[in-house]
Coordinates of C-alpha atoms in Angstrom, one line a residue:
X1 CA -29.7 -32.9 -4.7
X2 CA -32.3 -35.5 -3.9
X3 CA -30.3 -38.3 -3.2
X4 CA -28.7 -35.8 -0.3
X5 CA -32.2 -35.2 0.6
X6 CA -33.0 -38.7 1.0
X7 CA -30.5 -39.0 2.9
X8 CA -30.8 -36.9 5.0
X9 CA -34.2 -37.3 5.8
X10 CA -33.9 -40.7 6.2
X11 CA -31.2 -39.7 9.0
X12 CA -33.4 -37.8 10.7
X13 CA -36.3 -40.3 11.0
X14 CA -33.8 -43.0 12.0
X15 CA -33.0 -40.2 14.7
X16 CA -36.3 -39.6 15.8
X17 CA -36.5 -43.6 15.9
X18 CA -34.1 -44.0 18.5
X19 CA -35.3 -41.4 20.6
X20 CA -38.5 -43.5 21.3
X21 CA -35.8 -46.3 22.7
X22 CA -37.1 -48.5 19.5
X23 CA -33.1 -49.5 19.1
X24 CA -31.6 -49.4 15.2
X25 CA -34.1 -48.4 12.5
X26 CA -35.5 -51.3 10.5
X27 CA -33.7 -51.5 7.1
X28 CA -36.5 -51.3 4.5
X29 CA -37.9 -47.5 5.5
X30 CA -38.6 -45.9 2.7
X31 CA -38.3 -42.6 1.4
X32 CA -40.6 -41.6 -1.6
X33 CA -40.6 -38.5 -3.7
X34 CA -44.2 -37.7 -3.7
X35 CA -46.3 -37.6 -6.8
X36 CA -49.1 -35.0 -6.0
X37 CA -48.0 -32.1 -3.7
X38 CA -50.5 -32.3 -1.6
X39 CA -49.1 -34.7 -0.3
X40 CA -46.1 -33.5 0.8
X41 CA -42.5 -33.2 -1.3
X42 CA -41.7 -36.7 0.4
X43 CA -43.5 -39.6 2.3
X44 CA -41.9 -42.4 4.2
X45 CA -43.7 -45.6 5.6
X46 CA -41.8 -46.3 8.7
X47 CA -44.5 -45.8 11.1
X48 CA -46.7 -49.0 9.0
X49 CA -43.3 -51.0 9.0
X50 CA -42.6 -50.4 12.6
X51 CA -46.1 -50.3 13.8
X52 CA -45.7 -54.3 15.1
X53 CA -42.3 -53.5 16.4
X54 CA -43.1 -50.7 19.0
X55 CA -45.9 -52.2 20.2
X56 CA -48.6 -49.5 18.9
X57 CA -51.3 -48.6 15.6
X58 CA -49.5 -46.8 12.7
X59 CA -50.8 -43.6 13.2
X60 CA -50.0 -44.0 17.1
X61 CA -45.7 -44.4 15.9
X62 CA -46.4 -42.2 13.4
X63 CA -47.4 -39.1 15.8
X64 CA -44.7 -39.8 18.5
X65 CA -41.8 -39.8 15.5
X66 CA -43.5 -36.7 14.0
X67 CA -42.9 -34.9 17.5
X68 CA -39.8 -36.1 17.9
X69 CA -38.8 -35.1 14.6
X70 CA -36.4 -31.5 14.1
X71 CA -38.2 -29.2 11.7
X72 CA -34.6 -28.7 10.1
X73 CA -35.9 -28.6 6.1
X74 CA -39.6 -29.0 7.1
X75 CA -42.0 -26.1 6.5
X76 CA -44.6 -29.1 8.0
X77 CA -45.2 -32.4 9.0
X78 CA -48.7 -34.5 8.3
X79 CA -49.6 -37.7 8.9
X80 CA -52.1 -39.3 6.8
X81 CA -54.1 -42.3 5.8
X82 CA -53.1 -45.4 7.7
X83 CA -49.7 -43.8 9.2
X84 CA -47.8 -42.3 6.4
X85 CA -45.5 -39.4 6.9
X86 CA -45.7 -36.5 4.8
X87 CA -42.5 -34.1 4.5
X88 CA -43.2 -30.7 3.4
X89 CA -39.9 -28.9 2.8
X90 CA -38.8 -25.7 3.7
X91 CA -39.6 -22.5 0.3
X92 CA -35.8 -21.8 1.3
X93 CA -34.9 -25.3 0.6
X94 CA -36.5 -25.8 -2.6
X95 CA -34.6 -22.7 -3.4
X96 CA -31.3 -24.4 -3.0
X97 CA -31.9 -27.1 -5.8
X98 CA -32.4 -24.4 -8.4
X99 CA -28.9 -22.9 -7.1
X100 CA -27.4 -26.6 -7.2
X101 CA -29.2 -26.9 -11.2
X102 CA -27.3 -23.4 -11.8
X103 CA -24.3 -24.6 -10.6
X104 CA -24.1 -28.1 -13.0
X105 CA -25.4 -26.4 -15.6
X106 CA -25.1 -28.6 -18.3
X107 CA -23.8 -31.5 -16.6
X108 CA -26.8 -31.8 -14.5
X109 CA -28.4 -34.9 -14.9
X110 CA -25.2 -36.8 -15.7
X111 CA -22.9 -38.4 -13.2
X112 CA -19.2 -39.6 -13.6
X113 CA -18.1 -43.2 -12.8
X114 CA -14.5 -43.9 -11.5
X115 CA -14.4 -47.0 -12.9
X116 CA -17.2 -47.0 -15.7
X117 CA -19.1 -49.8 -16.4
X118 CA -18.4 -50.8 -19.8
X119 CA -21.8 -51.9 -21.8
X120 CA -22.6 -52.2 -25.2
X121 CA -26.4 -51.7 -26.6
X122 CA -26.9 -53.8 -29.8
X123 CA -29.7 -51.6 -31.9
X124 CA -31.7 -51.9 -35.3
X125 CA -29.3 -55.1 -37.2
X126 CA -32.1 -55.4 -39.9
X127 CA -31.3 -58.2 -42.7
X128 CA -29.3 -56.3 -44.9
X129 CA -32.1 -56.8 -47.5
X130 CA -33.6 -53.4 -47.9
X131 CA -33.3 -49.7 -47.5
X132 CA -34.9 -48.9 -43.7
X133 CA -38.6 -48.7 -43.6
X134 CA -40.7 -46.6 -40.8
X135 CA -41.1 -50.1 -38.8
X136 CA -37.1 -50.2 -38.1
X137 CA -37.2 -46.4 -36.8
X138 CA -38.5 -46.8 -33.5
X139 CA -35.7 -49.5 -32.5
X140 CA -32.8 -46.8 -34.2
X141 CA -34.7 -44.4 -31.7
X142 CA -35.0 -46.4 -28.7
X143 CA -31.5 -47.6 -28.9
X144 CA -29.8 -44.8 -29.7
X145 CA -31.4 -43.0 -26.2
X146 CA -30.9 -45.8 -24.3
X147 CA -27.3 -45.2 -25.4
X148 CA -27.4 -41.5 -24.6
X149 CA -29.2 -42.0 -21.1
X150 CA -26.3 -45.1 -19.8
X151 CA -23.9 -42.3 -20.9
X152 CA -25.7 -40.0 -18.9
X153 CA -25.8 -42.1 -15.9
X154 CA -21.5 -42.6 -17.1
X155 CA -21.7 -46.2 -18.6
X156 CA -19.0 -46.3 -21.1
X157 CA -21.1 -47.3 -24.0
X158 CA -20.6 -48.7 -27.4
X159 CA -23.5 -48.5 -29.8
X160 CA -23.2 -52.3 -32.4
X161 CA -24.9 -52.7 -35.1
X162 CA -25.0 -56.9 -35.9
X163 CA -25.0 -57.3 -39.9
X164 CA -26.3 -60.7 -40.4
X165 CA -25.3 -61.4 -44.1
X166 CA -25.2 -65.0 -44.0
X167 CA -27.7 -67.0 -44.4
X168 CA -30.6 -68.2 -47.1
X169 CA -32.1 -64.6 -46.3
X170 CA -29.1 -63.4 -48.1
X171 CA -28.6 -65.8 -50.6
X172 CA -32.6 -65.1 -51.9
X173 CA -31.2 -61.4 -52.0
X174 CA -28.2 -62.2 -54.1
X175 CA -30.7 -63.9 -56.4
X176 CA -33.6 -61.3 -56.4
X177 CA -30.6 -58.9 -57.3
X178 CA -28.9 -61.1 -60.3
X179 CA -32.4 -61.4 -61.6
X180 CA -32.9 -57.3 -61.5
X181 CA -29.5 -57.6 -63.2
X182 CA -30.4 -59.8 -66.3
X183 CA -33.7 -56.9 -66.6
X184 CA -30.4 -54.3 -67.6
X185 CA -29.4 -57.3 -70.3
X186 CA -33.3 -57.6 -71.6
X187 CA -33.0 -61.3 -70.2
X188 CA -36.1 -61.9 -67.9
X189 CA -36.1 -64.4 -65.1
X190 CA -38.7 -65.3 -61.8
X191 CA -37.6 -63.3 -58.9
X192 CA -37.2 -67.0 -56.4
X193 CA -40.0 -67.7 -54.5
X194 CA -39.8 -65.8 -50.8
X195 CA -37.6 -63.2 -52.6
X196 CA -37.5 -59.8 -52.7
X197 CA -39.5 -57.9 -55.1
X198 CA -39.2 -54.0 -53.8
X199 CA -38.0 -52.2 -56.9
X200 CA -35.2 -50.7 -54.7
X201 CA -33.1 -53.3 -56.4
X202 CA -33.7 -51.9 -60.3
X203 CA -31.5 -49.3 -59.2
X204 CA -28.6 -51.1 -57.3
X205 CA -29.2 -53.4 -60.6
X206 CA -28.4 -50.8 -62.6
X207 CA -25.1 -49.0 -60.5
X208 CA -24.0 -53.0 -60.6
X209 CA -24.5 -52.9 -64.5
X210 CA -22.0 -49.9 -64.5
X211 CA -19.2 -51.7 -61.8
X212 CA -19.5 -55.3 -63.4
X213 CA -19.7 -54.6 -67.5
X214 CA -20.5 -58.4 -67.7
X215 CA -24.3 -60.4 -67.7
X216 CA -23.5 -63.1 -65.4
X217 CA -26.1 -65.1 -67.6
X218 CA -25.9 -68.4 -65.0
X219 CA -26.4 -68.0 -61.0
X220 CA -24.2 -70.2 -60.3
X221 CA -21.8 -70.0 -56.9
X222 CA -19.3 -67.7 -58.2
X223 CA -22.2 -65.3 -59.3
X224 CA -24.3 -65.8 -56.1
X225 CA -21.0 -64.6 -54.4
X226 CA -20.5 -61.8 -56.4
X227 CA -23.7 -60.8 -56.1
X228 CA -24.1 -61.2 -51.8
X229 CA -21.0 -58.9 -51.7
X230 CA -22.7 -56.4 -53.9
X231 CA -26.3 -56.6 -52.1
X232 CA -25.2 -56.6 -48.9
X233 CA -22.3 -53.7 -49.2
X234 CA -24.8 -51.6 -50.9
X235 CA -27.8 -52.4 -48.4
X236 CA -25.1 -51.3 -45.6
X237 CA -24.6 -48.4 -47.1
X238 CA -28.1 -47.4 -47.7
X239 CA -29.1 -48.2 -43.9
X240 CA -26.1 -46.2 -42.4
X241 CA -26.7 -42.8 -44.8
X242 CA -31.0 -43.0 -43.8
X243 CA -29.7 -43.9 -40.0
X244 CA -27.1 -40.9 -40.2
X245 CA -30.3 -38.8 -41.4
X246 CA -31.9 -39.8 -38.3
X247 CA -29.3 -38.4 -36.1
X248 CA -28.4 -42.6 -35.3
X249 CA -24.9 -43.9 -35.5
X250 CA -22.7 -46.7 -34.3
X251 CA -19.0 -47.2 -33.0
X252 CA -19.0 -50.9 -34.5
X253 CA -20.7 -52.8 -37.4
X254 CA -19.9 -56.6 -36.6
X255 CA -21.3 -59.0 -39.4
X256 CA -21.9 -62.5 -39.0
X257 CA -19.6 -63.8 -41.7
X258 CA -16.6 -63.1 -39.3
X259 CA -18.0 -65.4 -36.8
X260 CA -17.7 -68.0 -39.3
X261 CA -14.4 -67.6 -40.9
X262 CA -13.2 -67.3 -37.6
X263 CA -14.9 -70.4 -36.2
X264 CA -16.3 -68.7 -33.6
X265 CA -19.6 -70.9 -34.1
X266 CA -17.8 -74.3 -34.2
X267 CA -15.9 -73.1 -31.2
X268 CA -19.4 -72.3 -29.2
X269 CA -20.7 -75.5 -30.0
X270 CA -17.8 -77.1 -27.9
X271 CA -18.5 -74.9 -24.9
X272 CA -22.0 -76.0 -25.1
X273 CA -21.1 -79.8 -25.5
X274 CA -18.5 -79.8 -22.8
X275 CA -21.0 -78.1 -20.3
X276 CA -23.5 -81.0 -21.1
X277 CA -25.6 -78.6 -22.5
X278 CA -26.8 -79.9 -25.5
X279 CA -28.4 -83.6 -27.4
X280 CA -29.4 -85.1 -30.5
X281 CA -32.6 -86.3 -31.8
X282 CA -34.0 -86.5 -35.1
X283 CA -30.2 -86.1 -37.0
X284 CA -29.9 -82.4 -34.9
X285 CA -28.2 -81.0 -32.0
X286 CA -30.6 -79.3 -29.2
X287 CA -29.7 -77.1 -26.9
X288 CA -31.0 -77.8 -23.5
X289 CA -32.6 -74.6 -23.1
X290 CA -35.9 -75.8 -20.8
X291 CA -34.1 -77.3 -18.7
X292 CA -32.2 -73.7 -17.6
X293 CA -34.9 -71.4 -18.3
X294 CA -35.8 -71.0 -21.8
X295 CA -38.8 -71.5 -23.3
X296 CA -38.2 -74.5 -25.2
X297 CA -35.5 -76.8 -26.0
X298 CA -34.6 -75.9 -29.6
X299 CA -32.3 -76.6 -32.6
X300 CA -28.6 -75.4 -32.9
X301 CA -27.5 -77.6 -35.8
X302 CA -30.1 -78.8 -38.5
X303 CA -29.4 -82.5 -39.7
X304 CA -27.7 -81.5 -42.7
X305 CA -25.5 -79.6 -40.7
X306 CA -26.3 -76.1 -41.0
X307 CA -26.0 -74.0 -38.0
X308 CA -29.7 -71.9 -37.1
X309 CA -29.7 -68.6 -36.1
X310 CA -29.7 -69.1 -32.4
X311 CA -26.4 -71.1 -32.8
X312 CA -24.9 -68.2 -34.3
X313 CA -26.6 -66.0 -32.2
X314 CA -25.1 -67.7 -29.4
X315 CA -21.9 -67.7 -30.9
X316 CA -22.2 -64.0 -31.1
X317 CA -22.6 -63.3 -27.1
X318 CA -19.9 -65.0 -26.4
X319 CA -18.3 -63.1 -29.0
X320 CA -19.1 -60.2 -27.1
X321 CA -18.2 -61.8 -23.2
X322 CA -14.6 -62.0 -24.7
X323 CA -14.3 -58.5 -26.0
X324 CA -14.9 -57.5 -22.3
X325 CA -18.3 -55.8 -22.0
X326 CA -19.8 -56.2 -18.2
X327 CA -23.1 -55.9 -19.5
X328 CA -24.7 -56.3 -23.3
X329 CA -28.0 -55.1 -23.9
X330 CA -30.0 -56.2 -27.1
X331 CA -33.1 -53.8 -28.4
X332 CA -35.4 -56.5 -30.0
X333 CA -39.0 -56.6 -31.1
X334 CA -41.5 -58.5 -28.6
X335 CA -41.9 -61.6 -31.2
X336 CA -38.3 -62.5 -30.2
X337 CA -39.0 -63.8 -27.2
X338 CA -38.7 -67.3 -27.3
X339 CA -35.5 -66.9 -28.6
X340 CA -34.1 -64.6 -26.3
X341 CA -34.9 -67.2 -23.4
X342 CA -32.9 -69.6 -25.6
X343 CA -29.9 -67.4 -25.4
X344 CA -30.0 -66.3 -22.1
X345 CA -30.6 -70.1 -21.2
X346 CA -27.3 -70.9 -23.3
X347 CA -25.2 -67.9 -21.3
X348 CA -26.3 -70.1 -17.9
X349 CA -25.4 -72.9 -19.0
X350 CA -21.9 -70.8 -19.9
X351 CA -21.8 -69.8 -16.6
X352 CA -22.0 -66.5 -17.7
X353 CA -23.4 -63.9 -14.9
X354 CA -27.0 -63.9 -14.9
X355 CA -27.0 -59.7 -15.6
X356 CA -24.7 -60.1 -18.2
X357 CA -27.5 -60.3 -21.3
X358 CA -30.6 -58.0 -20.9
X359 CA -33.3 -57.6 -23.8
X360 CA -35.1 -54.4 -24.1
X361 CA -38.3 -55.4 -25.9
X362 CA -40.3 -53.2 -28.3
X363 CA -43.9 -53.7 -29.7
X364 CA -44.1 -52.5 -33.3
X365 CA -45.1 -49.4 -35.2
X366 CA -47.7 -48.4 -37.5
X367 CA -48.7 -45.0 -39.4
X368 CA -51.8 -43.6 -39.2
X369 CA -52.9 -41.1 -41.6
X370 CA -56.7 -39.5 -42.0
X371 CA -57.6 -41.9 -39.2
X372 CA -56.4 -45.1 -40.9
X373 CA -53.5 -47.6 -40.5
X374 CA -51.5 -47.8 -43.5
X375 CA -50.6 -51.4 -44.1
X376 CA -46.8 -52.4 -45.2
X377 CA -44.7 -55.4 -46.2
X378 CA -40.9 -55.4 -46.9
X379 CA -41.5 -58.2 -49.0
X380 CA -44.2 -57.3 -51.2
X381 CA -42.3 -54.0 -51.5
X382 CA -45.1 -52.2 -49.7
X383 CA -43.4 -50.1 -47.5
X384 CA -43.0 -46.5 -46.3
X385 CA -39.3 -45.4 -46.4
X386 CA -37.7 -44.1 -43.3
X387 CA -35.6 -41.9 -45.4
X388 CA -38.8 -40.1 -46.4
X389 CA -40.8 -40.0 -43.2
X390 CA -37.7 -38.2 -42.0
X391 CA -37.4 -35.7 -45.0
X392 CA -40.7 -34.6 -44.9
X393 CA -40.7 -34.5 -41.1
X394 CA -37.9 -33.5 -39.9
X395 CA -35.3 -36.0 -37.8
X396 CA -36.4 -33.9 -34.2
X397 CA -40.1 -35.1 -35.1
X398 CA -39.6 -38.4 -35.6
X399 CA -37.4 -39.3 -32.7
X400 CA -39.4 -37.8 -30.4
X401 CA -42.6 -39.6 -31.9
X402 CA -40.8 -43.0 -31.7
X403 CA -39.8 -42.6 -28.4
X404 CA -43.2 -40.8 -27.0
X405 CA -45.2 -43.9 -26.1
X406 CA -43.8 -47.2 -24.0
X407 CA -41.6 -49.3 -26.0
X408 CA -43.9 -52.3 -24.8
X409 CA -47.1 -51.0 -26.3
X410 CA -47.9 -50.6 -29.9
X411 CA -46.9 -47.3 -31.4
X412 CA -49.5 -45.5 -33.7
X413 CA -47.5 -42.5 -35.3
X414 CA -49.8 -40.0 -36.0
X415 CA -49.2 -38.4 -39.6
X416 CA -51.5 -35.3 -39.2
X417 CA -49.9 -34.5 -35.5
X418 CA -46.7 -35.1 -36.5
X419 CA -47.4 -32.1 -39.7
X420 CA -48.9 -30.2 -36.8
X421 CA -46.8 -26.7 -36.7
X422 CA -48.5 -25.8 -33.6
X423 CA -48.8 -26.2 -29.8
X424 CA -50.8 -29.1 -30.4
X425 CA -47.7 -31.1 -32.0
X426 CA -45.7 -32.0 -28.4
X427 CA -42.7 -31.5 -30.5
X428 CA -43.3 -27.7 -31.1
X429 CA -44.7 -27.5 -27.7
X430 CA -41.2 -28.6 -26.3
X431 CA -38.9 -26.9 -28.7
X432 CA -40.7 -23.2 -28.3
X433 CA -40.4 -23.4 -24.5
X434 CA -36.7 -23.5 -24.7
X435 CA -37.5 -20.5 -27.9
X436 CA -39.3 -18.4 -25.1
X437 CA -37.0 -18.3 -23.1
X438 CA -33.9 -17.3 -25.1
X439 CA -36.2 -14.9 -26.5
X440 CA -36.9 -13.6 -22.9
X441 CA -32.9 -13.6 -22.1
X442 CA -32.3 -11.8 -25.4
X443 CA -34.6 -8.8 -24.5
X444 CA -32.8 -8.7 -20.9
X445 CA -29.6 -8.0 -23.1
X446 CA -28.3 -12.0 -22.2
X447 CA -27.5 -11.4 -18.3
X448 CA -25.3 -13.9 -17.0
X449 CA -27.2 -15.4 -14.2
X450 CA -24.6 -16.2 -11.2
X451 CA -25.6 -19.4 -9.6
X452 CA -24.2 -18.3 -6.5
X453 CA -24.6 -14.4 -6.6
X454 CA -28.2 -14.1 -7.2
X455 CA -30.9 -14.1 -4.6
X456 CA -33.8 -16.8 -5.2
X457 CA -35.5 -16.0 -1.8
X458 CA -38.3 -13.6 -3.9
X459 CA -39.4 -16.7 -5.7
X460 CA -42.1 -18.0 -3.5
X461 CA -45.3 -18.7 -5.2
X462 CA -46.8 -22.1 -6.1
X463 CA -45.9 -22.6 -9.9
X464 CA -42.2 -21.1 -8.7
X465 CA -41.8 -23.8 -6.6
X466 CA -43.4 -26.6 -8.2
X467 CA -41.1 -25.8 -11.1
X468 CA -38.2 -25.8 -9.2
X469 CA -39.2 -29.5 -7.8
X470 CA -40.2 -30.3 -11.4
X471 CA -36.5 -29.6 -12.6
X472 CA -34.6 -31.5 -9.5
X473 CA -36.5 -34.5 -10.7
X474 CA -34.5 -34.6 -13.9
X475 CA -31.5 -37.0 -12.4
X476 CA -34.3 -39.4 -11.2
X477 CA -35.7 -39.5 -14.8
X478 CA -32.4 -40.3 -16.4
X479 CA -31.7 -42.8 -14.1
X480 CA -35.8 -44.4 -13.7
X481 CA -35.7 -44.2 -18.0
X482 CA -32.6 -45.7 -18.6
X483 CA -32.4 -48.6 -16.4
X484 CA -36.2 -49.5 -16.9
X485 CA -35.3 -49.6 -20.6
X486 CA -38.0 -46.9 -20.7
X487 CA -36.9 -43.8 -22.5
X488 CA -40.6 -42.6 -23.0
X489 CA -40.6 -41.2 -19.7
X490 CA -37.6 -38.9 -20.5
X491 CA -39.8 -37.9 -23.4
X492 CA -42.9 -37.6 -21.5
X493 CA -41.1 -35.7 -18.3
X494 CA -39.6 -32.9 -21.2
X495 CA -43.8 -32.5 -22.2
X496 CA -45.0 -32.1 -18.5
X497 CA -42.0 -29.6 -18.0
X498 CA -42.9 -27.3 -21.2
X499 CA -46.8 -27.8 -19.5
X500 CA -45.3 -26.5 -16.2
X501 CA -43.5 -23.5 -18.0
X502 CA -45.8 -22.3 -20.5
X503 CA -48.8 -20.8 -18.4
X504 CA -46.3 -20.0 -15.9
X505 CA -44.4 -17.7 -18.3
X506 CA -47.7 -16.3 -19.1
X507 CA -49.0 -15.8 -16.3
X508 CA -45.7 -14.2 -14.5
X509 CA -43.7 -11.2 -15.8
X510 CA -40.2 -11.0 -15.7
X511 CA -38.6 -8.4 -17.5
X512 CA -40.2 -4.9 -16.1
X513 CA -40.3 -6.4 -12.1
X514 CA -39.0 -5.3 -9.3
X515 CA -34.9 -5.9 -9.9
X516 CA -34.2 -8.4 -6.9
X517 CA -37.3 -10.6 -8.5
X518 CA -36.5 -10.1 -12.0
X519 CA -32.6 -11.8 -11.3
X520 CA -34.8 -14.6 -9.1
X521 CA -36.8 -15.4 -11.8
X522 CA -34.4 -15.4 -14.4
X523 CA -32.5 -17.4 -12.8
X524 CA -35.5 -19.7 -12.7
X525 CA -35.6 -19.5 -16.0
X526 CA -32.3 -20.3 -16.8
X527 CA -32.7 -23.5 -14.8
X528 CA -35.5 -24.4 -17.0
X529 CA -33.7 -23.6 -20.3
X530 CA -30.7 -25.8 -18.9
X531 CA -33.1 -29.0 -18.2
X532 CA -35.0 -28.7 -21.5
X533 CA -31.5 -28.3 -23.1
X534 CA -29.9 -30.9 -21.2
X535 CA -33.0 -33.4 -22.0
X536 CA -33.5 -32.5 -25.9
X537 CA -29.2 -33.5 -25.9
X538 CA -30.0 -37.1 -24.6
X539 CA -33.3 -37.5 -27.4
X540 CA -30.9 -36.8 -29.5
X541 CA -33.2 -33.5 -31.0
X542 CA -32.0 -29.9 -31.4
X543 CA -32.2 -27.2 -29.3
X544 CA -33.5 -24.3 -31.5
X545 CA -33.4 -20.3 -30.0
X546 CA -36.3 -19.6 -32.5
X547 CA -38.6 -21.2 -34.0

C-alpha cells in the first residue's frame, strides 16, 4: 500500500501546488516515510525545493500549500523545522493496510514481474580444498538471501556455485592427498610446501585406499590426475552435504575445467586483443584495466604462458553474458577488490552494459567464545567446521547470526548468545513471537480471520497503530535489503517487529474482550504472524508454532 500512498500524496501536493498558480510541480519532491512518529507517517520537502521558485521563505510556501491541502487521509498537517511537511494519516487509513496485509497473506512482500529479469547470484565457490569452515558460512548466508529477496521482488534467479579445480591450488591438493595415500601403504613422504595439512584428507585417503586397491608409489602426471579427480569430487561432495545442512543450495555448479576444454579462455583473450584492450611487457599479456577503471593494469597471461586467475575469471563472465543473464551478481570477500575492478574494467572494454556485473562485498567472520576470538587457518588445519557449528547450533541460529550484522563490517559471532535459549538470543526472541501467537489463535479454537469481513475500526491505540505501520513497511525492506545488497536489515526489521509485539501482547488482551475488538485484534495478530512468517521464508529459517 505505500507506493499507492506515495502516490497519492504526492498528487495531492502537486495539486495544492498549482493552486498557488506556481505552474507544474518541480520533479525532485520528495515523499519520505518518516522514521520517528512524531514526526508524522510521511514528510515531503517541496516547500525547501520550491522555496526560490515562488518567490517566498520555506516555511512561508510551506503554510500556503498546507492550507491548500484536502485533509483526504490526514488526521493532521505540521510544518516543522526549516519548511518540512509532516503528514499524519488518518486511524481509518492505517486500518486499511492491515486489511490489504490480510488480503496478500503470504504473498505480501513479493511482487510478480511480466517479464522477469533474469539474474544469477554467484555464492560461496571456495577452492575445492577442504570441508567448509565457519569463515565460508556467512557468504552461503548472504547469498543464499540475497537470492530469496530478488525472488521476492520476482527476479528470476539462479543460485551458481563456480568450482575452480584448476589451478596449482589443486594440483598441491592432489599431492597433499597422494601423500595421505602412501600413510595407508606405511610409505611416508613431505606433505609439499604451501600444502594442505588438515587431517580431513586421512580419511578421503583411506575411502581412496578402498576405490583404487593400488599404491601409486610415483606422483607422476597420470597419478596427479587421478588424484585431482578424486580430491576435488570428494571436496564437492563434502561442501554441498554441510551447505545442504545449512538450508543453502544451488541450481548450477559450473567448474572451471570446462572453460578450458572448451576454449572459452583462449576465445576471451581474442575479444580482449581485438578491442585493443590488452599489451605486453616483461614476456606477459596485461590487460588495460587503469585505463577503463580498474585499479591497476594487471597480468592475464604469465610469460610461460599460463593463464592467471583474472583471465579465467574473465573468461568466466563472458561465459555467463552468453548464457543470457541481464544481470550477474558475485558475493565476494572485501580483499577482492582489486580484482573485481579488473573484471569489471575487462566487461567495459567488452562493451558489456555497465549494470551487468555487481559485487556484493563481505568483511569476514570470526568466533568469539568466553570473550575471546578463536584464531583459525585452513592451511594449518586450524579450523572450526561449519558442519559442526551447525549441528550444535541449529541451521535457524546460524543463518540468522551470519546475516544479523552489515555484510561490510566484520562479523563477531557470539558463541555464548548463540547457546542462549532465551529472550536474550534474537533468534528465540523472533521465533516465540510467531509461537505466541499460534498459541493465542489455538486457544480462540483457530478462527479464520476474514480480511474483508472483520471490523478493524476498534483498533485505535498507539502500539495498534504503530504495529500496523510497522508491518506495511515490510515491501520497503525487501526491496531497500535486496537491492542494497544488505540483507541485515531484513534480519534486523524481523527483531524490531518481535520488539513491537512482545510488550504489546502483554500489555493488551485479546481473548476475553469485548467480541467486535477481540476479531480487530486478532486480526492484528494475524497480520503479524503473516509478516514474521513471510520474513523467516526469505532468511531461509523455520517458522515453529511452539517452541
Amino acid at each position: 500500500m505505500i507506493e499507492s500512498l506515495r502516490a497519492h500524496i504526492l498528487g495531492l501536493l502537486a495539486t495544492s501546488w498549482r493552486k498557488l498558480g506556481l505552474g507544474d510541480p518541480l520533479v525532485d519532491i520528495e515523499i519520505k516515510r518518516s522514521d520517528r512518529s512524531e514526526f508524522g507517517d510521511f514528510s515531503s520537502n517541496i516547500a525547501l525545493v520550491g522555496a526560490q521558485r515562488a518567490k517566498v521563505s520555506p516555511r512561508e510556501l510551506a503554510k500556503r500549500l498546507v492550507h491548500e491541502l484536502p485533509e483526504t487521509v490526514f488526521s493532521r498537517v505540521e510544518i516543522a523545522g526549516p519548511g518540512f511537511i509532516n503528514l499524519f494519516l488518518r486511524s481509518d487509513v492505517i486500518q486499511s493496510q492491515l486489511r490489504e496485509i490480510l488480503e496478500a497473506g503470504d504473498t505480501f512482500g513479493r511482487a510478480v514481474q511480466s517479464n522477469p529479469t533474469q539474474i544469477q547470484i554467484e555464492f560461496v565457490s571456495s577452492n575445492p580444498t577442504g570441508p567448509l569452515t565457519v569463515g565460508h558460512g556467512r557468504q552461503a548466508v548472504l547469498g543464499d538471501v540475497l537470492a530469496s529477496l530478488y525472488a521476492a521482488l520476482g527476479y528470476r534467479v539462479t543460485r551458481e556455485y563456480y568450482c575452480n579445480d584448476e589451478g596449482q591450488q589443486i594440483d598441491l591438493l592432489a599431492e597433499s592427498l597422494w601423500v595421505r595415500y602412501q600413510e595407508q601403504y606405511k610409505d611416508s613422504h613431505e606433505i609439499p610446501e604451501d600444502g594442505y595439512q588438515g587431517e580431513y584428507l586421512i580419511s578421503v585417503a583411506r575411502d581412496l585406499k578402498k576405490d583404487l586397491a593400488r599404491s601409486f608409489p610415483k606422483f607422476d602426471d597420470d597419478t596427479k590426475d587421478r588424484f585431482r579427480y578424486a580430491a576435488v569430487d570428494r571436496m564437492k561432495k563434502w561442501i554441498t552435504n554441510d551447505l545442504a545442512e545449512l538450508g543453502v543450495w544451488f541450481n548450477l555448479w559450473f567448474f572451471e575445467a570446462d572453460l578450458h576444454r572448451a576454449g572459452k579462455v583462449d576465445a576471451a583473450l581474442k575479444l580482449l586483443r581485438e578491442k585493443h584492450g590488452v599489451y605486453e611487457a616483461d614476456g606477459a599479456i596485461w590487460l588495460k584495466a587503469k585505463e577503463h577503471g580498474g585499479a591497476k593494469d594487471s597480468v592475464l597471461i604469465r610469460s610461460d604462458g599460463r593463464p592467471t586467475y583474472l583471465m579465467v575469471d574473465i573468461a568466466y563472465h563472458i561465459n555467463k553474458h552468453e548464457r543470457g543473464f541481464d544481470r550477474v551478481i558475485n558475493v565476494q570477500g572485501a580483499d577482492h577488490h582489486a580484482e573485481q575492478t579488473c573484471v569489471k574494467a575487462a566487461l567495459r572494454i567488452l562493451g558489456y552494459p555497465e549494470d551487468f556485473l555487481d559485487y556484493a562485498s563481505h568483511q569476514f567472520v570470526s568466533l568469539k567464545e568466553g570473550g575471546e576470538t578463536l584464531k583459525m587457518s585452513t592451511r594449518a588445519g586450524r579450523f572450526i567446521l561449519l558442519r559442526d557449528l551447525v549441528e550444535e547450533l541449529g541451521r535457524d541460529v546460524v543463518r540468522y547470526f551470519m546475516v544479523a550484522r552489515k555484510p561490510e563490517s566484520h562479523l563477531e559471532f557470539d558463541l555464548d548468545l548463540a547457546r542462549a535459549q532465551s529472550m536474550d538470543n534474537p533468534v528465540y526472541y523472533i521465533q516465540y513471537a510467531h509461537t505466541r501467537i499460534f498459541s493465542i489463535f489455538s486457544k480462540a479454537g483457530m478462527p479464520e480471520v476474514s480480511p474483508t469481513k472483520v471490523d478493524l475500526s476498534p483498533l485505535e491505540a498507539r502500539e495498534e497503530l504503530n504495529l500496523i505501520k510497522q508491518l506495511d513497511r515490510f515491501p520497503d525492506v525487501v526491496k531497500e535489503a535486496a537491492l542494497g545488497f544488505a540483507p541485515h536489515l531484513l534480519a534486523g526489521y524481523a527483531l524490531d517487529l518481535a520488539r513491537a509485539f512482545h510488550p504489546y501482547y502483554t500489555e493488551y488482551r485479546v481473548i476475553g474482550t469485548d467480541e467486535k475488538l477481540m476479531w480487530a485484534r486478532l486480526a492484528l495478530l494475524r497480520g503479524v504472524q503473516t509478516v514474521l512468517h513471510n520474513c523467516l521464508e526469505i532468511l531461509g529459517m523455520s517458522v515453529p508454532e511452539a517452541m
